[in-house]
MMTF fields as JSON, N, C-alpha, C and O atoms, coordinates in Angstrom:
{
  "mmtfVersion": "1.0.0",
  "mmtfProducer": "UNKNOWN",
  "numBonds": 103,
  "numAtoms": 104,
  "numGroups": 26,
  "numChains": 1,
  "numModels": 1,
  "chainsPerModel": [1],
  "groupsPerChain": [26],
  "chainIdList": ["A"],
  "bondAtomList": [4, 2, 8, 6, 12, 10, 16, 14, 20, 18, 24, 22, 28, 26, 32, 30, 36, 34, 40, 38, 44, 42, 48, 46, 52, 50, 56, 54, 60, 58, 64, 62, 68, 66, 72, 70, 76, 74, 80, 78, 84, 82, 88, 86, 92, 90, 96, 94, 100, 98],
  "bondOrderList": [1, 1, 1, 1, 1, 1, 1, 1, 1, 1, 1, 1, 1, 1, 1, 1, 1, 1, 1, 1, 1, 1, 1, 1, 1],
  "groupList": [{"groupName": "MET", "atomNameList": ["N", "CA", "C", "O"], "elementList": ["N", "C", "C", "O"], "formalChargeList": [0, 0, 0, 0], "bondAtomList": [1, 0, 2, 1, 3, 2], "bondOrderList": [1, 1, 2], "singleLetterCode": "M", "chemCompType": "L-PEPTIDE LINKING"}, {"groupName": "ARG", "atomNameList": ["N", "CA", "C", "O"], "elementList": ["N", "C", "C", "O"], "formalChargeList": [0, 0, 0, 0], "bondAtomList": [1, 0, 2, 1, 3, 2], "bondOrderList": [1, 1, 2], "singleLetterCode": "R", "chemCompType": "L-PEPTIDE LINKING"}, {"groupName": "ILE", "atomNameList": ["N", "CA", "C", "O"], "elementList": ["N", "C", "C", "O"], "formalChargeList": [0, 0, 0, 0], "bondAtomList": [1, 0, 2, 1, 3, 2], "bondOrderList": [1, 1, 2], "singleLetterCode": "I", "chemCompType": "L-PEPTIDE LINKING"}, {"groupName": "PRO", "atomNameList": ["N", "CA", "C", "O"], "elementList": ["N", "C", "C", "O"], "formalChargeList": [0, 0, 0, 0], "bondAtomList": [1, 0, 2, 1, 3, 2], "bondOrderList": [1, 1, 2], "singleLetterCode": "P", "chemCompType": "L-PEPTIDE LINKING"}, {"groupName": "GLY", "atomNameList": ["N", "CA", "C", "O"], "elementList": ["N", "C", "C", "O"], "formalChargeList": [0, 0, 0, 0], "bondAtomList": [1, 0, 2, 1, 3, 2], "bondOrderList": [1, 1, 2], "singleLetterCode": "G", "chemCompType": "PEPTIDE LINKING"}, {"groupName": "LEU", "atomNameList": ["N", "CA", "C", "O"], "elementList": ["N", "C", "C", "O"], "formalChargeList": [0, 0, 0, 0], "bondAtomList": [1, 0, 2, 1, 3, 2], "bondOrderList": [1, 1, 2], "singleLetterCode": "L", "chemCompType": "L-PEPTIDE LINKING"}, {"groupName": "VAL", "atomNameList": ["N", "CA", "C", "O"], "elementList": ["N", "C", "C", "O"], "formalChargeList": [0, 0, 0, 0], "bondAtomList": [1, 0, 2, 1, 3, 2], "bondOrderList": [1, 1, 2], "singleLetterCode": "V", "chemCompType": "L-PEPTIDE LINKING"}, {"groupName": "TRP", "atomNameList": ["N", "CA", "C", "O"], "elementList": ["N", "C", "C", "O"], "formalChargeList": [0, 0, 0, 0], "bondAtomList": [1, 0, 2, 1, 3, 2], "bondOrderList": [1, 1, 2], "singleLetterCode": "W", "chemCompType": "L-PEPTIDE LINKING"}, {"groupName": "PHE", "atomNameList": ["N", "CA", "C", "O"], "elementList": ["N", "C", "C", "O"], "formalChargeList": [0, 0, 0, 0], "bondAtomList": [1, 0, 2, 1, 3, 2], "bondOrderList": [1, 1, 2], "singleLetterCode": "F", "chemCompType": "L-PEPTIDE LINKING"}, {"groupName": "ASN", "atomNameList": ["N", "CA", "C", "O"], "elementList": ["N", "C", "C", "O"], "formalChargeList": [0, 0, 0, 0], "bondAtomList": [1, 0, 2, 1, 3, 2], "bondOrderList": [1, 1, 2], "singleLetterCode": "N", "chemCompType": "L-PEPTIDE LINKING"}, {"groupName": "THR", "atomNameList": ["N", "CA", "C", "O"], "elementList": ["N", "C", "C", "O"], "formalChargeList": [0, 0, 0, 0], "bondAtomList": [1, 0, 2, 1, 3, 2], "bondOrderList": [1, 1, 2], "singleLetterCode": "T", "chemCompType": "L-PEPTIDE LINKING"}, {"groupName": "CYS", "atomNameList": ["N", "CA", "C", "O"], "elementList": ["N", "C", "C", "O"], "formalChargeList": [0, 0, 0, 0], "bondAtomList": [1, 0, 2, 1, 3, 2], "bondOrderList": [1, 1, 2], "singleLetterCode": "C", "chemCompType": "L-PEPTIDE LINKING"}, {"groupName": "GLN", "atomNameList": ["N", "CA", "C", "O"], "elementList": ["N", "C", "C", "O"], "formalChargeList": [0, 0, 0, 0], "bondAtomList": [1, 0, 2, 1, 3, 2], "bondOrderList": [1, 1, 2], "singleLetterCode": "Q", "chemCompType": "L-PEPTIDE LINKING"}, {"groupName": "LYS", "atomNameList": ["N", "CA", "C", "O"], "elementList": ["N", "C", "C", "O"], "formalChargeList": [0, 0, 0, 0], "bondAtomList": [1, 0, 2, 1, 3, 2], "bondOrderList": [1, 1, 2], "singleLetterCode": "K", "chemCompType": "L-PEPTIDE LINKING"}],
  "groupTypeList": [0, 1, 2, 3, 4, 4, 5, 6, 6, 5, 7, 2, 8, 6, 9, 6, 2, 6, 4, 4, 10, 6, 5, 11, 12, 13],
  "groupIdList": [1, 2, 3, 4, 5, 6, 7, 8, 9, 10, 11, 12, 13, 14, 15, 16, 17, 18, 19, 20, 21, 22, 23, 24, 25, 26],
  "secStructList": [7, 7, 7, 7, 2, 2, 2, 2, 2, 2, 2, 2, 2, 2, 2, 2, 2, 2, 2, 2, 2, 2, 2, 2, 2, 7],
  "xCoordList": [36.755, 37.997, 38.234, 38.021, 38.65, 38.79, 40.506, 41.052, 40.946, 42.351, 42.783, 42.484, 43.284, 43.867, 44.346, 45.191, 43.99, 44.591, 45.823, 46.451, 46.226, 47.78, 48.889, 50.087, 48.025, 48.794, 48.605, 49.41, 47.579, 47.672, 48.721, 49.281, 48.792, 49.364, 51.112, 51.895, 51.449, 52.561, 53.419, 54.584, 52.058, 52.477, 52.455, 53.214, 51.56, 51.944, 53.557, 54.118, 54.297, 55.071, 56.258, 57.225, 55.819, 56.922, 57.074, 58.102, 55.643, 55.577, 56.922, 58.068, 56.087, 57.152, 58.797, 59.555, 59.038, 60.54, 61.062, 62.048, 60.5, 61.035, 61.136, 62.182, 59.741, 59.606, 60.869, 61.41, 61.325, 62.038, 63.567, 64.259, 64.01, 64.888, 64.904, 66.0, 64.028, 63.97, 64.405, 65.353, 63.674, 63.951, 65.392, 66.018, 66.063, 67.692, 68.591, 69.621, 67.716, 69.073, 69.449, 70.454, 68.084, 67.758, 69.468, 69.649],
  "yCoordList": [-28.392, -29.21, -28.42, -27.286, -29.394, -28.663, -29.176, -30.254, -28.119, -28.327, -28.672, -27.866, -29.503, -30.142, -29.353, -28.595, -29.238, -28.39, -28.781, -27.853, -29.32, -29.694, -29.175, -28.978, -28.96, -28.178, -26.851, -26.035, -26.521, -24.81, -24.343, -23.251, -25.255, -24.57, -25.189, -24.241, -25.944, -26.064, -24.964, -24.625, -24.668, -23.414, -21.91, -20.969, -21.907, -20.47, -20.639, -19.586, -21.916, -21.844, -21.442, -20.742, -22.279, -21.987, -20.5, -19.877, -20.012, -18.14, -17.593, -17.276, -17.674, -17.484, -17.881, -16.975, -18.627, -18.992, -18.238, -17.507, -18.385, -17.517, -16.204, -15.679, -15.655, -14.113, -13.507, -12.423, -14.777, -14.173, -14.111, -13.114, -15.086, -15.634, -14.199, -13.645, -13.56, -12.525, -11.201, -10.543, -10.817, -9.78, -9.819, -8.875, -10.925, -11.106, -10.494, -9.822, -11.042, -10.523, -9.287, -8.804, -8.731, -7.107, -6.118, -4.904],
  "zCoordList": [-12.127, -11.59, -9.922, -9.494, -9.459, -8.298, -8.03, -8.266, -7.544, -7.009, -5.58, -4.699, -5.339, -4.015, -3.286, -3.763, -1.876, -0.876, -0.748, -0.239, -0.868, -0.38, -1.696, -1.494, -3.436, -4.278, -4.102, -4.55, -3.466, -3.481, -2.12, -2.024, -1.324, -0.2, -1.157, -1.21, -1.536, -2.535, -3.673, -3.882, -4.23, -5.18, -4.129, -4.361, -3.097, -2.352, -1.722, -1.417, -1.525, -0.872, -1.637, -1.335, -3.066, -4.295, -4.013, -3.748, -4.143, -4.354, -3.663, -3.98, -2.517, -1.253, -1.687, -2.032, -1.659, -1.656, -3.078, -2.984, -4.218, -5.629, -4.945, -4.563, -4.814, -4.336, -3.534, -3.754, -2.226, -1.702, -2.385, -2.178, -3.112, -4.089, -4.949, -4.867, -5.668, -6.268, -5.534, -5.961, -4.393, -3.315, -3.284, -3.767, -2.708, -1.982, -3.19, -3.228, -4.151, -5.692, -6.029, -6.551, -5.484, -6.049, -4.924, -5.019]
}
C-alpha cells in the first residue's frame, strides 16, 4: 500500500497544528 506524498505532508501539518494547540493550552 503506497501512501501519496501529499497525504503525508498533510498528516504532518495536522500533527504540528494539533501539537501546537495542545502545548498552547497547557
